[in-house]
CSV table of C-alpha atoms in Angstrom, one decimal:
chain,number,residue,atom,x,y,z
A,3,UNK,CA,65.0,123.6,-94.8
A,4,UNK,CA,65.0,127.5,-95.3
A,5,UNK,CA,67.4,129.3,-92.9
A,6,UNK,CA,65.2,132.3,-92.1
A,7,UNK,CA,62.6,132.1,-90.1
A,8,UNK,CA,58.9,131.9,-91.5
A,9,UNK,CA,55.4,133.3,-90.1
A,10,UNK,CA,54.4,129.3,-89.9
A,11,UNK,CA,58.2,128.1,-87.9
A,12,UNK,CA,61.1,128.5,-86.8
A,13,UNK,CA,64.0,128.5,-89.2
A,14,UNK,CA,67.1,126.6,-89.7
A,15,UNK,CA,69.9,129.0,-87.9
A,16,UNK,CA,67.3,129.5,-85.1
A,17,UNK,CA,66.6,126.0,-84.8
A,18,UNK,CA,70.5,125.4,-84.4
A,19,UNK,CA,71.4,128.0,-81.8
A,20,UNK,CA,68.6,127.3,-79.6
A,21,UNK,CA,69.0,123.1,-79.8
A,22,UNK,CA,73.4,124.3,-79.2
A,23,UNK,CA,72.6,126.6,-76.8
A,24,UNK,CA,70.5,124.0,-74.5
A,25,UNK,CA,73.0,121.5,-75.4
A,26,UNK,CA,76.0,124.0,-73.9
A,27,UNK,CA,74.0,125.3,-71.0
A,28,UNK,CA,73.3,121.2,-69.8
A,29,UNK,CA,76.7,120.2,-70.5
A,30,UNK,CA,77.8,123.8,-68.1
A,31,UNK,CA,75.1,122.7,-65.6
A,32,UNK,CA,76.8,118.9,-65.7
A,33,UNK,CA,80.1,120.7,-64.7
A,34,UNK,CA,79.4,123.2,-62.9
A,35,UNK,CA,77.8,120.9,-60.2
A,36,UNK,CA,80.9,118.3,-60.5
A,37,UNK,CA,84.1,120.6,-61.1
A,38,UNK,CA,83.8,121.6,-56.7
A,39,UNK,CA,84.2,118.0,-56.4
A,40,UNK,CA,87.7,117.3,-58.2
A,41,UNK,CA,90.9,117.0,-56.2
A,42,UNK,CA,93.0,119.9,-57.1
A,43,UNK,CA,95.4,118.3,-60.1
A,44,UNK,CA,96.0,120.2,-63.3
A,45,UNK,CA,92.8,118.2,-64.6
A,46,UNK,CA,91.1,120.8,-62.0
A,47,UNK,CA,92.1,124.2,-63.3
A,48,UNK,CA,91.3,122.6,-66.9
A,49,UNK,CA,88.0,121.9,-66.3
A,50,UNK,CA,87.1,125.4,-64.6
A,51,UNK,CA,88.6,126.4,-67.8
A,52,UNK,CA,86.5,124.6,-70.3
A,53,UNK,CA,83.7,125.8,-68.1
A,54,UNK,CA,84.1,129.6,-68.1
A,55,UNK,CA,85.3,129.0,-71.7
A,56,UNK,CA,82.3,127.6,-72.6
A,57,UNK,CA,79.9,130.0,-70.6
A,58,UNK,CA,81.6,132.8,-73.1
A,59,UNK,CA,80.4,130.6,-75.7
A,60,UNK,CA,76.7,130.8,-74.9
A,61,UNK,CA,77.1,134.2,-74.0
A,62,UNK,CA,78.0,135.0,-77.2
A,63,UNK,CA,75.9,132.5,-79.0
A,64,UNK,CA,72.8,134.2,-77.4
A,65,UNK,CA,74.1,137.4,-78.5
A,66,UNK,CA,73.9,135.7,-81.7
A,67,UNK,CA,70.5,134.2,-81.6
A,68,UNK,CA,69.1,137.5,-80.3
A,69,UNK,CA,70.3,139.2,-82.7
A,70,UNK,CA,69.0,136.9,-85.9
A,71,UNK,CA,65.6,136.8,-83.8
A,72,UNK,CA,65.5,140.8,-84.1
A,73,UNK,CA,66.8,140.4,-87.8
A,74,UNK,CA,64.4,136.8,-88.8
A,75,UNK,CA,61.6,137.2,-86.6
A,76,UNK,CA,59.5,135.1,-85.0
A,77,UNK,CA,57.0,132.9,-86.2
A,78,UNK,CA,53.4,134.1,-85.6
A,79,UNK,CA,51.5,132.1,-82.4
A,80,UNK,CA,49.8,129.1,-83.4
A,81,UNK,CA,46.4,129.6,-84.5
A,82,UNK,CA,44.0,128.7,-81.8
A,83,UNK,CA,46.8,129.5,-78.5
A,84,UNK,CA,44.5,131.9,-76.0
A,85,UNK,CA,46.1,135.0,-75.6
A,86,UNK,CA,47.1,134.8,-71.7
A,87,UNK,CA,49.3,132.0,-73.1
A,88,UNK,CA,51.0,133.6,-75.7
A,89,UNK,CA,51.4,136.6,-72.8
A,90,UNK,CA,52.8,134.1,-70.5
A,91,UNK,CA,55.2,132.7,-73.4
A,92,UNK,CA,57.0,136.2,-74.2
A,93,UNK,CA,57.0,136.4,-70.8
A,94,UNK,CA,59.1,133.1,-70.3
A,95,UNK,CA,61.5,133.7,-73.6
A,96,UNK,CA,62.1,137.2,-71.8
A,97,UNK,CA,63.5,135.6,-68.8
A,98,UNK,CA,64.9,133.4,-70.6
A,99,UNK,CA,67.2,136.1,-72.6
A,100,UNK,CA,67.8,137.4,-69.4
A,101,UNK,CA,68.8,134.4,-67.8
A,102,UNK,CA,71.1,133.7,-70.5
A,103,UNK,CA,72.9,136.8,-70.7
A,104,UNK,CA,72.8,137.4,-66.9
A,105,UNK,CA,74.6,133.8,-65.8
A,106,UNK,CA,77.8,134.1,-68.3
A,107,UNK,CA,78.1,137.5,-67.0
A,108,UNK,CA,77.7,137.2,-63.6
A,109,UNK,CA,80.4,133.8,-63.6
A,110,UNK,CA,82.7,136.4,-65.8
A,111,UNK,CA,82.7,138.9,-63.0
A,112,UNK,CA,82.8,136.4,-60.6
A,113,UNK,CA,86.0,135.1,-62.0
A,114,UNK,CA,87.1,138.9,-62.5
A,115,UNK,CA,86.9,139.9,-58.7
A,116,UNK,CA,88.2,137.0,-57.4
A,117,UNK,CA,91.6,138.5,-58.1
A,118,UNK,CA,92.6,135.1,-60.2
A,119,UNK,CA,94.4,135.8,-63.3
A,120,UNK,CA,92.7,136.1,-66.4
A,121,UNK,CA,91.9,133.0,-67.7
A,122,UNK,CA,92.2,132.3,-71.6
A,123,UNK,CA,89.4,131.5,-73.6
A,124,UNK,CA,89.9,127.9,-74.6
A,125,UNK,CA,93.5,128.4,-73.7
A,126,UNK,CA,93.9,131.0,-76.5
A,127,UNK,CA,92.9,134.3,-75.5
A,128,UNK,CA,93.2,135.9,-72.4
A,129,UNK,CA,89.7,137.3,-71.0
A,130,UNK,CA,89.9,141.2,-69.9
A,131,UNK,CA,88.8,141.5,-66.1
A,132,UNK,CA,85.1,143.1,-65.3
A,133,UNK,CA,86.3,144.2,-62.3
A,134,UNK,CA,89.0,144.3,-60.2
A,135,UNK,CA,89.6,142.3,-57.3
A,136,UNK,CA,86.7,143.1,-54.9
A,137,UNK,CA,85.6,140.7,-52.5
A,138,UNK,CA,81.8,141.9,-52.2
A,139,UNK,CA,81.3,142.2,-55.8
A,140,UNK,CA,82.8,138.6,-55.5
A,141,UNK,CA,80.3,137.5,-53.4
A,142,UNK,CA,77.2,139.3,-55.2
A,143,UNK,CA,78.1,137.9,-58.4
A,144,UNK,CA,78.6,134.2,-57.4
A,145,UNK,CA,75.4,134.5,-55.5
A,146,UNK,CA,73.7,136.0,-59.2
A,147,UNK,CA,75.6,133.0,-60.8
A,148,UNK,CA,74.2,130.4,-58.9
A,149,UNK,CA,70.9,131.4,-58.2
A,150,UNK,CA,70.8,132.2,-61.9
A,151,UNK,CA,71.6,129.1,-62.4
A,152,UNK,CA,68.7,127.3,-60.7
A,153,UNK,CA,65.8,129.7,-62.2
A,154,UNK,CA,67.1,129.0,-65.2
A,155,UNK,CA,66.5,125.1,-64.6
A,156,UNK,CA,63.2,126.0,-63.3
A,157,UNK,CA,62.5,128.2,-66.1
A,158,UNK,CA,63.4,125.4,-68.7
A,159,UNK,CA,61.3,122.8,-67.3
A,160,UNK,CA,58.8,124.9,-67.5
A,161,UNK,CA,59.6,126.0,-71.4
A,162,UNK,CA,60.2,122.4,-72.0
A,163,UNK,CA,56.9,120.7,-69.9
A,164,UNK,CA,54.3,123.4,-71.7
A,165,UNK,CA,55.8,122.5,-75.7
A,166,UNK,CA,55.0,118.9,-74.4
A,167,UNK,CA,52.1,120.1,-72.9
A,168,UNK,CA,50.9,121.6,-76.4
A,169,UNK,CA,51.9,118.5,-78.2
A,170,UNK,CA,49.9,116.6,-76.4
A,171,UNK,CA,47.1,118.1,-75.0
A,172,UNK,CA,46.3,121.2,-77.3
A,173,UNK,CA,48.0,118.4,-80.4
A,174,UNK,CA,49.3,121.8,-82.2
A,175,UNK,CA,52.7,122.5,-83.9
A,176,UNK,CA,54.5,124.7,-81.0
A,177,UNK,CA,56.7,121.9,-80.6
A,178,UNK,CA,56.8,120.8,-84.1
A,179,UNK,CA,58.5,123.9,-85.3
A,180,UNK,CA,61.3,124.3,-83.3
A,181,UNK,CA,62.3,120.6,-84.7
A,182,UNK,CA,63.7,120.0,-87.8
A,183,UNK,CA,60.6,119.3,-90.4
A,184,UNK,CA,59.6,115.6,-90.3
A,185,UNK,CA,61.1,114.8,-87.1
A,186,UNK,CA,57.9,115.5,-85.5
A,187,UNK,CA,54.3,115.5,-86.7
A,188,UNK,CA,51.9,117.3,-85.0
A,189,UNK,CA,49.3,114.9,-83.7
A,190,UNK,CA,46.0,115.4,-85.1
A,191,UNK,CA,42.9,115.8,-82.7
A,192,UNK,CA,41.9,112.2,-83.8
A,193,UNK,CA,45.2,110.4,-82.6
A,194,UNK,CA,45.7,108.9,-79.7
């Protein structure tokens, strides 16, 4: 598998952070629609930990992955994809990016103008505020964090429905080469 990414697929490091990244942004979602639930025990404040902890992480890992994209490039569109879809796909990994930065943020500042004390990145390191304690920047950024949240959901399932939707219908590689090589063939026009 080469690393770097080629004009025919994705490489190896990009293939990583973007299968990581949706793995830490479903296991966020999982908590973040639980964690309100749990009586208030240690356990509690442990959880809300691991989850701004881990929100950092993909904050930083798409800081990562953006910048390898500007430094690997991207693989060329499939031969044959009209161009409104290809528009429509920058489009989507756009918001995406956006999404992505905007969600860690926004739950950072959230937690910053709450007035809590800084909490400590896996327990280590201790976060520096965004803000101080403001009550309306409070509100604003929890309202960005949540709604965030849901587009981003939205904006997935469509990401994920149309590289189905190419697999099977159009039977070209888009899906193929964001998977490791030989996980996936790409159907031929022939196949059922």
């Amino acid at each position: 598998m080469t690393l770097k990414n080629t004009p025919l697929r994705w490489g190896g490091v990009s293939q990583t952070l973007h299968w990581l990244i949706a793995l830490l942004i479903l296991l966020l979602g999982i908590i973040g629609l639980t964690m309100g639930e749990l009586p208030k025990t240690p356990k509690y404040f442990w959880v809300y930990t691991m989850h701004k902890s881990l929100g950092i992480s993909v904050l930083t890992l798409v800081a990562i992955r953006l910048g390898w994209r500007l430094y690997a490039g991207a693989p060329a569109p499939v031969a044959g994809t009209p161009r409104w879809q290809e528009r429509i796909a920058s489009a989507t990994h756009v918001l995406l990016y956006v999404l992505m930065f905007a969600i860690p943020l926004s739950g950072w500042l959230f937690d910053s103008a709450s007035g809590l004390r800084p909490f400590r990145l896996f327990g280590q390191f201790e976060m520096p505020k965004l803000s101080a304690p403001d009550e309306q920047i409070r509100a604003i950024s929890h309202a960005l964090h949540e709604w965030g949240f849901w587009l981003l959901i939205a904006v997935v399932i469509v990401h994920a429905a149309a590289a189905v939707y190419h697999h099977v219908h159009q039977r070209d590689a888009t899906l193929v080469r964001m998977l490791p090589q030989g996980w996936l063939k790409v159907p031929t026009r022939d196949s059922v």
